[in-house]
Amino acid sequence: MKLNNIGNVLLKIFACIFTLMSSYLLFINVTSNYGRLFPMNKFIVIIGAIIILAILLMLKFMFNKLSDKTLVKISAVFAMVLIILQLIFIIYCRVIPSWDFGVVFNDAYKIANSVFELPEYYYKFYPNNIGALLMYTALFKFISLFTVNKMIYLIVGSVFNIMMIDGALLITYILIKKVFNLKMAAIFSFLSIFIVPLFAYSPILYTDTTTMIFPMAIMLLLYNYNESKSNARAWYLIGIGMLGALGVILKTNIIIALVAVIIYIVCTNKIMKSLINNIIIILSFLVIFSFYKVIANYVMPIDYNEAGLPMTHWVMMGLKNNGAFNADDVEFTKSFNDKEKAKEANIDEIKKRLSHYGFKGYIEFLSRKTKFTWNDGTYYSINKLCRQPLEDNKVEEYVTGEKNHMLIYLAQMSHLVLITLIFISSIAAFKYGDKHKIVQCAQIAIFGVFLFLIIWETRSRYLVCILPMMMFAAIGGLYSLGVGEDDEIYK
């Protein structure tokens, strides 16, 4: 598929920008301890990352000699190891539901075992969690046919969470196999067991993990559309729009992945074709999302568009300290009963904070905020597991207790490997600039999240929903190292 001239230029410009961004992320992950759970020995992190990367390269060489059947078996073994790790965390690292996770879980449990009544929390402050509430209420409604034991709900919810995580990984595995080959898919399976949040978040039932599946499903449909010659290929575009809407209903950030696909289609097609394709995607999205809004308006006492804190609140909160959640800012915005007045107060506070920083201070603040977001290999999972563990046990000691340094070092090493390979994938875009590279679509999404979290309230946890996409881009970087057996690196 030949890129149009303007789109080709835009992709080359983006490749330069993404290389700069990924090189900066690599730099802070090598040189800074800011944003991590404790000051780490940077030398140990770097050596550990080099060892993991060396193992990946060794497997890349060794897997060349294996048959497809053997590679599938090896992939299955790695997948089982990951599932065992996930089950261990469900059994030994369960927590009493708290923060937003606890609100959604407890309300879904209550509604499933009584009558539906939407608490004020959802329509007055956080309508973004209505989708998650409806999803878990439906799941818990089924469980309520058999029991009212709250622990059973937590366990079943955790198993459902694992299914969503592993579903995302399975789709990523399939996409890697199609774009690259089965060897790289098997290496992806191996890499997955080192990515700590993929099992550490198993007991945490929230939208960070339940939405991981949507960006990758969208990417797979995009690939299938590009490869299909069928007259019915428009169904892939409809699927992209529908899945994008479902993802956004559960977590607004997923819109970034959908926008990345739309931008990618514009850059890789002639103007009229890209216009038609994107209209199909957008209309499909609007149909599903409009239907959801009807449901949301039905269960809320106020109009959906009037619900929640103003968007300016999250921008304001993202300008304080390290850009993370701030309880004082929340109380400040809540103190205004009128949403428009709250919005005006937020804007005034935003202006004050920017004025206080000045240009140099603001750049220093953004540096701090970026490190806080992108320099934590646990993706905030350990912090969440520290909140009200259900029991003390030997495993807990190595996760949230005094002996957890080994796990956190592993998390940081594997995260550094991911960032390194993403950086390498950005360089590969120059070498293969005239070929159709779906990896660059993933890079656009990653860059979109980077920009979004610079402006918005931030946390390393907010990267979890795009973690499989980051791994996909990383595999693209790994594949580009020592390419020889397959010059057509990206289909």
Short mmCIF file of C-alpha atoms in Angstrom, two decimals:
data_model
loop_
_atom_site.label_atom_id
_atom_site.label_comp_id
_atom_site.label_asym_id
_atom_site.label_seq_id
_atom_site.Cartn_x
_atom_site.Cartn_y
_atom_site.Cartn_z
CA MET A 1 0.00 0.00 0.00
CA LYS A 2 1.62 3.25 -1.19
CA LEU A 3 1.59 6.20 1.18
CA ASN A 4 0.27 9.47 -0.16
CA ASN A 5 2.95 12.16 -0.39
CA ILE A 6 1.60 14.47 2.30
CA GLY A 7 0.96 11.57 4.67
CA ASN A 8 4.46 10.25 4.05
CA VAL A 9 5.95 13.61 4.99
CA LEU A 10 3.77 13.83 8.09
CA LEU A 11 4.82 10.36 9.22
CA LYS A 12 8.49 11.25 8.76
CA ILE A 13 8.01 14.42 10.81
CA PHE A 14 6.22 12.40 13.46
CA ALA A 15 9.05 9.82 13.45
CA CYS A 16 11.47 12.64 14.34
CA ILE A 17 9.21 13.90 17.14
CA PHE A 18 8.60 10.41 18.53
CA THR A 19 12.34 9.67 18.48
CA LEU A 20 12.98 12.79 20.55
CA MET A 21 10.21 11.86 22.99
CA SER A 22 11.31 8.23 23.39
CA SER A 23 14.97 9.25 23.75
CA TYR A 24 13.96 11.61 26.57
CA LEU A 25 11.97 8.84 28.27
CA LEU A 26 14.98 6.55 27.92
CA PHE A 27 17.23 9.23 29.39
CA ILE A 28 15.10 9.79 32.50
CA ASN A 29 14.70 6.04 33.07
CA VAL A 30 18.47 5.62 33.02
CA THR A 31 19.45 8.70 35.02
CA SER A 32 16.61 9.52 37.43
CA ASN A 33 15.09 7.93 40.54
CA TYR A 34 12.25 10.45 40.72
CA GLY A 35 8.82 8.81 40.67
CA ARG A 36 10.06 5.44 41.95
CA LEU A 37 9.06 3.78 45.21
CA PHE A 38 12.56 4.17 46.66
CA PRO A 39 16.02 5.37 45.48
CA MET A 40 17.41 2.56 43.36
CA ASN A 41 20.92 1.64 42.39
CA LYS A 42 20.80 2.79 38.74
CA PHE A 43 23.73 0.55 37.83
CA ILE A 44 21.80 -2.56 38.96
CA VAL A 45 18.71 -1.48 36.98
CA ILE A 46 20.78 -0.91 33.83
CA ILE A 47 22.68 -4.22 34.15
CA GLY A 48 19.43 -6.09 34.77
CA ALA A 49 17.81 -4.47 31.72
CA ILE A 50 20.85 -5.39 29.60
CA ILE A 51 20.59 -9.02 30.76
CA ILE A 52 16.86 -9.18 29.89
CA LEU A 53 17.54 -7.59 26.51
CA ALA A 54 20.39 -10.04 25.87
CA ILE A 55 18.06 -12.96 26.69
CA LEU A 56 15.47 -11.58 24.24
CA LEU A 57 18.09 -11.34 21.50
CA MET A 58 19.33 -14.84 22.29
CA LEU A 59 15.80 -16.21 22.07
CA LYS A 60 15.35 -14.38 18.77
CA PHE A 61 18.33 -16.29 17.42
CA MET A 62 17.42 -19.65 19.02
CA PHE A 63 13.76 -19.53 17.93
CA ASN A 64 14.85 -19.29 14.27
CA LYS A 65 15.64 -23.01 14.40
CA LEU A 66 12.31 -24.10 15.87
CA SER A 67 9.18 -25.22 14.08
CA ASP A 68 5.90 -23.33 14.36
CA LYS A 69 4.41 -26.16 16.41
CA THR A 70 7.24 -25.95 18.94
CA LEU A 71 6.95 -22.15 19.12
CA VAL A 72 3.25 -22.42 19.91
CA LYS A 73 3.99 -24.90 22.71
CA ILE A 74 6.69 -22.59 24.11
CA SER A 75 4.25 -19.66 23.96
CA ALA A 76 1.69 -21.72 25.85
CA VAL A 77 4.22 -22.49 28.58
CA PHE A 78 5.05 -18.79 29.01
CA ALA A 79 1.33 -17.97 29.07
CA MET A 80 0.76 -20.56 31.80
CA VAL A 81 3.58 -19.06 33.87
CA LEU A 82 1.90 -15.65 33.63
CA ILE A 83 -1.49 -17.09 34.58
CA ILE A 84 0.07 -18.82 37.60
CA LEU A 85 1.60 -15.50 38.69
CA GLN A 86 -1.77 -13.80 38.28
CA LEU A 87 -3.51 -16.47 40.36
CA ILE A 88 -0.84 -16.20 43.07
CA PHE A 89 -1.55 -12.49 43.33
CA ILE A 90 -5.31 -13.11 43.50
CA ILE A 91 -4.87 -15.67 46.27
CA TYR A 92 -2.22 -13.95 48.37
CA CYS A 93 -2.39 -10.24 47.51
CA ARG A 94 -6.09 -9.42 47.63
CA VAL A 95 -6.99 -6.06 49.13
CA ILE A 96 -10.08 -4.57 50.70
CA PRO A 97 -11.63 -2.54 47.84
CA SER A 98 -10.85 1.14 48.36
CA TRP A 99 -10.44 4.38 46.33
CA ASP A 100 -12.46 4.41 43.05
CA PHE A 101 -12.03 0.65 42.74
CA GLY A 102 -13.79 0.24 46.08
CA VAL A 103 -16.60 2.67 45.24
CA VAL A 104 -17.41 0.91 41.96
CA PHE A 105 -17.08 -2.58 43.47
CA ASN A 106 -19.23 -1.88 46.53
CA ASP A 107 -21.91 -0.02 44.56
CA ALA A 108 -22.09 -2.77 41.93
CA TYR A 109 -22.42 -5.37 44.70
CA LYS A 110 -25.16 -3.36 46.41
CA ILE A 111 -27.13 -2.74 43.21
CA ALA A 112 -26.80 -6.38 42.07
CA ASN A 113 -28.40 -7.53 45.32
CA SER A 114 -31.13 -4.87 45.60
CA VAL A 115 -32.59 -2.21 43.29
CA PHE A 116 -30.78 0.11 40.91
CA GLU A 117 -30.18 3.55 42.35
CA LEU A 118 -27.26 5.58 41.04
CA PRO A 119 -25.24 7.17 43.88
CA GLU A 120 -24.40 10.87 43.73
CA TYR A 121 -20.69 10.03 43.27
CA TYR A 122 -21.30 9.10 39.62
CA TYR A 123 -23.43 11.91 38.29
CA LYS A 124 -22.13 14.75 40.44
CA PHE A 125 -18.40 14.03 40.32
CA TYR A 126 -17.23 11.01 38.29
CA PRO A 127 -19.58 10.01 35.42
CA ASN A 128 -16.56 8.35 33.77
CA ASN A 129 -17.12 5.41 36.15
CA ILE A 130 -20.75 4.78 35.16
CA GLY A 131 -19.65 2.40 32.39
CA ALA A 132 -17.56 0.36 34.85
CA LEU A 133 -20.45 0.33 37.34
CA LEU A 134 -22.87 -1.02 34.71
CA MET A 135 -20.35 -3.66 33.59
CA TYR A 136 -19.65 -4.96 37.10
CA THR A 137 -23.32 -4.74 38.07
CA ALA A 138 -24.17 -7.03 35.15
CA LEU A 139 -21.44 -9.48 36.20
CA PHE A 140 -22.45 -9.36 39.87
CA LYS A 141 -26.13 -9.73 38.99
CA PHE A 142 -25.29 -13.15 37.59
CA ILE A 143 -23.26 -14.07 40.70
CA SER A 144 -26.18 -12.95 42.89
CA LEU A 145 -28.19 -15.88 41.55
CA PHE A 146 -25.91 -18.16 43.56
CA THR A 147 -24.53 -16.23 46.55
CA VAL A 148 -24.33 -12.94 48.42
CA ASN A 149 -20.85 -13.69 49.82
CA LYS A 150 -18.86 -10.55 49.04
CA MET A 151 -15.56 -12.43 48.91
CA ILE A 152 -16.89 -14.60 46.09
CA TYR A 153 -17.72 -11.44 44.14
CA LEU A 154 -14.18 -10.18 44.65
CA ILE A 155 -12.65 -13.49 43.51
CA VAL A 156 -14.91 -13.80 40.44
CA GLY A 157 -14.26 -10.15 39.62
CA SER A 158 -10.51 -10.82 39.84
CA VAL A 159 -10.83 -13.81 37.50
CA PHE A 160 -12.77 -11.60 35.07
CA ASN A 161 -9.98 -9.04 35.39
CA ILE A 162 -7.40 -11.70 34.46
CA MET A 163 -9.51 -12.67 31.45
CA MET A 164 -9.50 -9.06 30.23
CA ILE A 165 -5.74 -8.70 30.75
CA ASP A 166 -4.95 -12.00 29.06
CA GLY A 167 -7.48 -11.29 26.32
CA ALA A 168 -5.53 -8.13 25.51
CA LEU A 169 -2.27 -10.10 25.52
CA LEU A 170 -3.73 -12.82 23.28
CA ILE A 171 -4.85 -10.21 20.74
CA THR A 172 -1.40 -8.62 20.90
CA TYR A 173 0.16 -12.06 20.37
CA ILE A 174 -2.01 -12.63 17.28
CA LEU A 175 -1.20 -9.19 15.89
CA ILE A 176 2.54 -9.71 16.42
CA LYS A 177 2.33 -13.07 14.67
CA LYS A 178 0.57 -11.45 11.70
CA VAL A 179 2.76 -8.35 11.45
CA PHE A 180 6.09 -10.07 12.18
CA ASN A 181 6.12 -13.83 12.70
CA LEU A 182 5.43 -16.56 15.24
CA LYS A 183 8.98 -16.31 16.60
CA MET A 184 8.40 -12.72 17.71
CA ALA A 185 5.02 -13.66 19.16
CA ALA A 186 6.71 -16.35 21.28
CA ILE A 187 9.27 -13.79 22.48
CA PHE A 188 6.38 -11.47 23.38
CA SER A 189 4.96 -14.27 25.55
CA PHE A 190 8.29 -14.59 27.31
CA LEU A 191 8.58 -10.83 27.85
CA SER A 192 5.08 -10.73 29.37
CA ILE A 193 6.13 -12.68 32.47
CA PHE A 194 8.63 -9.91 33.34
CA ILE A 195 6.12 -7.06 33.06
CA VAL A 196 5.05 -6.81 36.71
CA PRO A 197 1.74 -4.89 36.33
CA LEU A 198 0.39 -7.69 34.11
CA PHE A 199 0.08 -9.86 37.22
CA ALA A 200 0.33 -7.33 40.07
CA TYR A 201 -2.93 -5.67 38.97
CA SER A 202 -4.85 -8.97 38.96
CA PRO A 203 -6.62 -8.32 42.30
CA ILE A 204 -7.42 -4.69 41.40
CA LEU A 205 -10.77 -4.49 39.60
CA TYR A 206 -10.72 -1.23 37.73
CA THR A 207 -10.77 0.23 34.24
CA ASP A 208 -6.98 0.41 33.89
CA THR A 209 -6.85 -3.32 33.16
CA THR A 210 -10.35 -4.00 31.83
CA THR A 211 -9.76 -1.55 28.95
CA MET A 212 -6.36 -2.91 27.87
CA ILE A 213 -8.12 -5.13 25.36
CA PHE A 214 -9.72 -2.32 23.33
CA PRO A 215 -6.68 -0.52 21.86
CA MET A 216 -5.19 -3.83 20.72
CA ALA A 217 -8.49 -5.12 19.31
CA ILE A 218 -8.75 -1.87 17.34
CA MET A 219 -5.19 -2.35 16.06
CA LEU A 220 -5.91 -5.94 15.01
CA LEU A 221 -9.03 -4.86 13.10
CA LEU A 222 -7.00 -2.10 11.42
CA TYR A 223 -4.40 -4.64 10.32
CA ASN A 224 -7.09 -7.02 9.04
CA TYR A 225 -8.70 -4.17 7.10
CA ASN A 226 -5.38 -3.26 5.46
CA GLU A 227 -4.70 -6.87 4.48
CA SER A 228 -8.23 -7.76 3.34
CA LYS A 229 -9.28 -7.69 -0.30
CA SER A 230 -12.89 -8.57 0.47
CA ASN A 231 -15.81 -6.30 -0.39
CA ALA A 232 -16.98 -6.77 3.20
CA ARG A 233 -13.80 -5.24 4.67
CA ALA A 234 -15.79 -2.16 5.77
CA TRP A 235 -16.99 -4.30 8.69
CA TYR A 236 -13.50 -4.00 10.15
CA LEU A 237 -13.89 -0.21 10.19
CA ILE A 238 -17.31 -0.52 11.81
CA GLY A 239 -15.74 -2.81 14.40
CA ILE A 240 -13.01 -0.24 15.10
CA GLY A 241 -15.62 2.43 15.79
CA MET A 242 -17.78 0.16 17.96
CA LEU A 243 -14.88 -1.19 20.03
CA GLY A 244 -13.51 2.32 20.38
CA ALA A 245 -16.85 3.46 21.79
CA LEU A 246 -17.01 0.56 24.26
CA GLY A 247 -13.47 1.35 25.41
CA VAL A 248 -14.25 5.06 25.85
CA ILE A 249 -17.40 4.22 27.81
CA LEU A 250 -15.21 2.39 30.32
CA LYS A 251 -12.21 4.75 30.20
CA THR A 252 -12.11 8.09 28.38
CA ASN A 253 -8.37 7.78 27.65
CA ILE A 254 -9.10 5.03 25.07
CA ILE A 255 -10.22 7.78 22.68
CA ILE A 256 -6.50 8.44 22.14
CA ALA A 257 -6.04 5.01 20.52
CA LEU A 258 -9.03 5.66 18.24
CA VAL A 259 -7.70 9.09 17.25
CA ALA A 260 -4.33 7.46 16.50
CA VAL A 261 -6.04 5.07 14.07
CA ILE A 262 -7.88 7.95 12.40
CA ILE A 263 -4.62 9.92 12.00
CA TYR A 264 -2.86 6.82 10.69
CA ILE A 265 -5.60 6.21 8.10
CA VAL A 266 -5.32 9.85 6.94
CA CYS A 267 -1.54 9.47 6.54
CA THR A 268 -1.62 6.14 4.69
CA ASN A 269 -4.50 6.60 2.24
CA LYS A 270 -5.58 8.92 -0.52
CA ILE A 271 -7.73 11.81 0.68
CA MET A 272 -11.13 10.50 -0.46
CA LYS A 273 -10.52 6.97 0.79
CA SER A 274 -9.27 8.17 4.18
CA LEU A 275 -12.32 10.46 4.46
CA ILE A 276 -14.77 7.64 3.75
CA ASN A 277 -12.97 5.21 6.08
CA ASN A 278 -12.90 7.66 8.96
CA ILE A 279 -16.54 8.64 8.46
CA ILE A 280 -17.47 4.95 8.82
CA ILE A 281 -15.38 4.69 12.02
CA ILE A 282 -16.76 7.90 13.53
CA LEU A 283 -20.40 7.08 12.71
CA SER A 284 -20.00 3.60 14.22
CA PHE A 285 -18.49 5.18 17.32
CA LEU A 286 -21.29 7.73 17.64
CA VAL A 287 -24.03 5.10 17.31
CA ILE A 288 -22.71 3.05 20.24
CA PHE A 289 -21.75 6.04 22.38
CA SER A 290 -25.09 7.76 21.77
CA PHE A 291 -26.89 4.60 22.86
CA TYR A 292 -24.79 4.58 26.04
CA LYS A 293 -25.64 8.24 26.69
CA VAL A 294 -29.34 7.37 26.49
CA ILE A 295 -28.80 4.70 29.17
CA ALA A 296 -26.69 7.07 31.28
CA ASN A 297 -29.33 9.80 31.05
CA TYR A 298 -31.96 7.27 32.06
CA VAL A 299 -30.15 6.26 35.27
CA MET A 300 -29.03 9.80 36.20
CA PRO A 301 -31.25 12.52 37.69
CA ILE A 302 -29.44 15.14 35.57
CA ASP A 303 -28.41 15.41 31.92
CA TYR A 304 -25.24 13.49 31.02
CA ASN A 305 -23.58 16.62 29.62
CA GLU A 306 -24.10 18.41 32.94
CA ALA A 307 -22.66 15.58 35.04
CA GLY A 308 -19.25 15.50 36.68
CA LEU A 309 -16.56 17.97 37.55
CA PRO A 310 -15.53 20.37 34.75
CA MET A 311 -12.62 19.26 32.57
CA THR A 312 -10.70 22.31 33.75
CA HIS A 313 -10.49 20.64 37.18
CA TRP A 314 -8.22 17.88 35.86
CA VAL A 315 -5.99 20.39 34.05
CA MET A 316 -5.75 22.47 37.23
CA MET A 317 -4.92 19.42 39.33
CA GLY A 318 -2.27 18.43 36.78
CA LEU A 319 -0.42 21.66 37.51
CA LYS A 320 0.27 21.04 41.21
CA ASN A 321 3.23 19.25 42.83
CA ASN A 322 3.96 16.31 40.48
CA GLY A 323 0.63 16.53 38.63
CA ALA A 324 -1.02 13.68 40.54
CA PHE A 325 -4.39 13.49 42.30
CA ASN A 326 -4.72 16.17 44.94
CA ALA A 327 -7.47 16.01 47.57
CA ASP A 328 -7.32 19.77 48.27
CA ASP A 329 -7.93 20.53 44.60
CA VAL A 330 -10.90 18.17 44.57
CA GLU A 331 -12.45 19.89 47.60
CA PHE A 332 -11.77 23.28 46.00
CA THR A 333 -13.72 22.35 42.85
CA LYS A 334 -16.47 20.62 44.82
CA SER A 335 -16.99 23.78 46.90
CA PHE A 336 -18.71 25.39 43.90
CA ASN A 337 -22.24 24.06 43.51
CA ASP A 338 -22.50 25.52 40.02
CA LYS A 339 -20.43 23.78 37.33
CA GLU A 340 -19.81 26.98 35.37
CA LYS A 341 -18.57 28.79 38.48
CA ALA A 342 -16.28 25.87 39.24
CA LYS A 343 -14.94 26.03 35.70
CA GLU A 344 -14.23 29.78 36.01
CA ALA A 345 -12.50 29.23 39.37
CA ASN A 346 -10.40 26.42 37.85
CA ILE A 347 -9.32 28.65 34.96
CA ASP A 348 -8.32 31.43 37.36
CA GLU A 349 -6.29 28.94 39.43
CA ILE A 350 -4.65 27.53 36.26
CA LYS A 351 -3.55 31.05 35.29
CA LYS A 352 -2.16 31.65 38.80
CA ARG A 353 -0.18 28.41 38.78
CA LEU A 354 1.27 29.02 35.32
CA SER A 355 2.16 32.59 36.31
CA HIS A 356 3.78 31.31 39.51
CA TYR A 357 5.93 28.82 37.60
CA GLY A 358 7.12 31.15 34.86
CA PHE A 359 8.64 29.65 31.73
CA LYS A 360 11.68 28.05 33.36
CA GLY A 361 9.72 26.83 36.38
CA TYR A 362 7.06 25.31 34.14
CA ILE A 363 9.65 23.37 32.13
CA GLU A 364 11.14 22.07 35.39
CA PHE A 365 7.65 21.13 36.56
CA LEU A 366 6.95 19.22 33.31
CA SER A 367 10.24 17.37 33.72
CA ARG A 368 9.21 16.35 37.24
CA LYS A 369 5.73 15.35 36.08
CA THR A 370 7.07 13.26 33.19
CA LYS A 371 9.47 11.41 35.48
CA PHE A 372 6.67 10.78 37.95
CA THR A 373 4.55 9.27 35.16
CA TRP A 374 7.06 7.36 33.03
CA ASN A 375 9.77 6.35 35.51
CA ASP A 376 7.83 3.81 37.58
CA GLY A 377 8.14 0.23 36.39
CA THR A 378 5.45 -0.96 38.82
CA TYR A 379 2.93 1.38 37.14
CA TYR A 380 1.68 2.21 40.65
CA SER A 381 0.54 -1.40 41.23
CA ILE A 382 2.53 -1.91 44.44
CA ASN A 383 1.09 1.30 45.91
CA LYS A 384 -2.42 0.02 45.25
CA LEU A 385 -1.64 -3.40 46.73
CA CYS A 386 -0.37 -1.68 49.89
CA ARG A 387 -3.84 -0.29 50.54
CA GLN A 388 -5.62 -2.50 53.08
CA PRO A 389 -4.32 -6.02 52.26
CA LEU A 390 -6.84 -8.68 53.31
CA GLU A 391 -4.21 -10.74 55.08
CA ASP A 392 -0.53 -10.92 55.99
CA ASN A 393 1.37 -13.84 54.49
CA LYS A 394 4.79 -14.81 53.18
CA VAL A 395 3.99 -13.80 49.60
CA GLU A 396 2.78 -10.39 50.76
CA GLU A 397 6.18 -9.77 52.34
CA TYR A 398 7.80 -10.00 48.90
CA VAL A 399 5.19 -7.78 47.25
CA THR A 400 4.34 -4.95 49.64
CA GLY A 401 6.49 -5.83 52.65
CA GLU A 402 10.10 -5.24 53.57
CA LYS A 403 11.35 -7.88 51.12
CA ASN A 404 9.75 -6.39 48.00
CA HIS A 405 12.88 -4.71 46.60
CA MET A 406 13.60 -7.66 44.30
CA LEU A 407 10.15 -7.42 42.67
CA ILE A 408 10.39 -3.65 42.26
CA TYR A 409 13.87 -3.91 40.74
CA LEU A 410 12.53 -6.50 38.28
CA ALA A 411 9.67 -4.14 37.41
CA GLN A 412 12.10 -1.30 36.79
CA MET A 413 14.45 -3.44 34.69
CA SER A 414 11.66 -4.72 32.43
CA HIS A 415 10.24 -1.21 32.12
CA LEU A 416 13.65 0.07 31.01
CA VAL A 417 13.76 -2.72 28.41
CA LEU A 418 10.35 -1.62 27.09
CA ILE A 419 11.38 2.04 26.86
CA THR A 420 14.68 1.08 25.19
CA LEU A 421 12.95 -1.06 22.56
CA ILE A 422 10.31 1.61 21.93
CA PHE A 423 13.15 4.04 21.29
CA ILE A 424 14.73 1.55 18.88
CA SER A 425 11.37 1.15 17.11
CA SER A 426 11.32 4.92 16.56
CA ILE A 427 14.70 4.74 14.79
CA ALA A 428 13.48 1.77 12.70
CA ALA A 429 10.75 4.04 11.31
CA PHE A 430 13.44 5.97 9.39
CA LYS A 431 14.97 2.84 7.87
CA TYR A 432 11.60 1.51 6.74
CA GLY A 433 9.98 4.87 6.03
CA ASP A 434 8.41 3.88 2.70
CA LYS A 435 6.72 0.74 3.97
CA HIS A 436 3.33 0.36 5.57
CA LYS A 437 4.17 0.25 9.28
CA ILE A 438 1.32 -0.44 11.65
CA VAL A 439 3.83 -0.09 14.50
CA GLN A 440 3.84 3.63 13.80
CA CYS A 441 0.10 3.70 14.60
CA ALA A 442 0.95 2.35 18.06
CA GLN A 443 3.64 5.03 18.35
CA ILE A 444 1.08 7.74 17.55
CA ALA A 445 -1.14 6.42 20.36
CA ILE A 446 1.78 6.33 22.83
CA PHE A 447 2.72 9.88 21.88
CA GLY A 448 -0.92 10.94 22.31
CA VAL A 449 -0.95 9.54 25.84
CA PHE A 450 2.35 11.31 26.54
CA LEU A 451 0.85 14.67 25.50
CA PHE A 452 -2.42 14.01 27.32
CA LEU A 453 -0.69 13.26 30.63
CA ILE A 454 1.47 16.37 30.31
CA ILE A 455 -1.74 18.45 30.36
CA TRP A 456 -4.02 16.28 32.54
CA GLU A 457 -3.79 14.89 36.05
CA THR A 458 -1.29 12.05 35.88
CA ARG A 459 -0.12 8.80 37.43
CA SER A 460 1.96 5.89 36.10
CA ARG A 461 -1.18 3.77 36.56
CA TYR A 462 -2.73 5.65 33.64
CA LEU A 463 -0.26 3.94 31.28
CA VAL A 464 -1.62 0.46 32.07
CA CYS A 465 -4.44 0.65 29.51
CA ILE A 466 -1.88 1.11 26.70
CA LEU A 467 0.71 -1.30 28.11
CA PRO A 468 0.08 -4.01 25.44
CA MET A 469 0.42 -1.31 22.79
CA MET A 470 3.76 -0.27 24.31
CA MET A 471 4.83 -3.93 24.25
CA PHE A 472 3.77 -4.21 20.60
CA ALA A 473 5.91 -1.19 19.70
CA ALA A 474 8.77 -2.66 21.74
CA ILE A 475 8.58 -5.93 19.81
CA GLY A 476 8.80 -3.85 16.63
CA GLY A 477 12.04 -2.41 17.97
CA LEU A 478 13.39 -5.84 18.89
CA TYR A 479 12.52 -7.22 15.45
CA SER A 480 14.43 -4.42 13.74
CA LEU A 481 17.65 -5.47 15.52
CA GLY A 482 19.62 -7.71 13.19
CA VAL A 483 16.94 -8.03 10.52
CA GLY A 484 18.10 -10.15 7.66
CA GLU A 485 15.80 -13.09 7.26
CA ASP A 486 12.83 -10.88 6.43
CA ASP A 487 13.53 -7.53 4.79
CA GLU A 488 9.81 -6.67 4.69
CA ILE A 489 9.92 -5.80 8.39
CA TYR A 490 6.46 -4.27 8.57
CA LYS A 491 3.62 -5.56 6.48
#
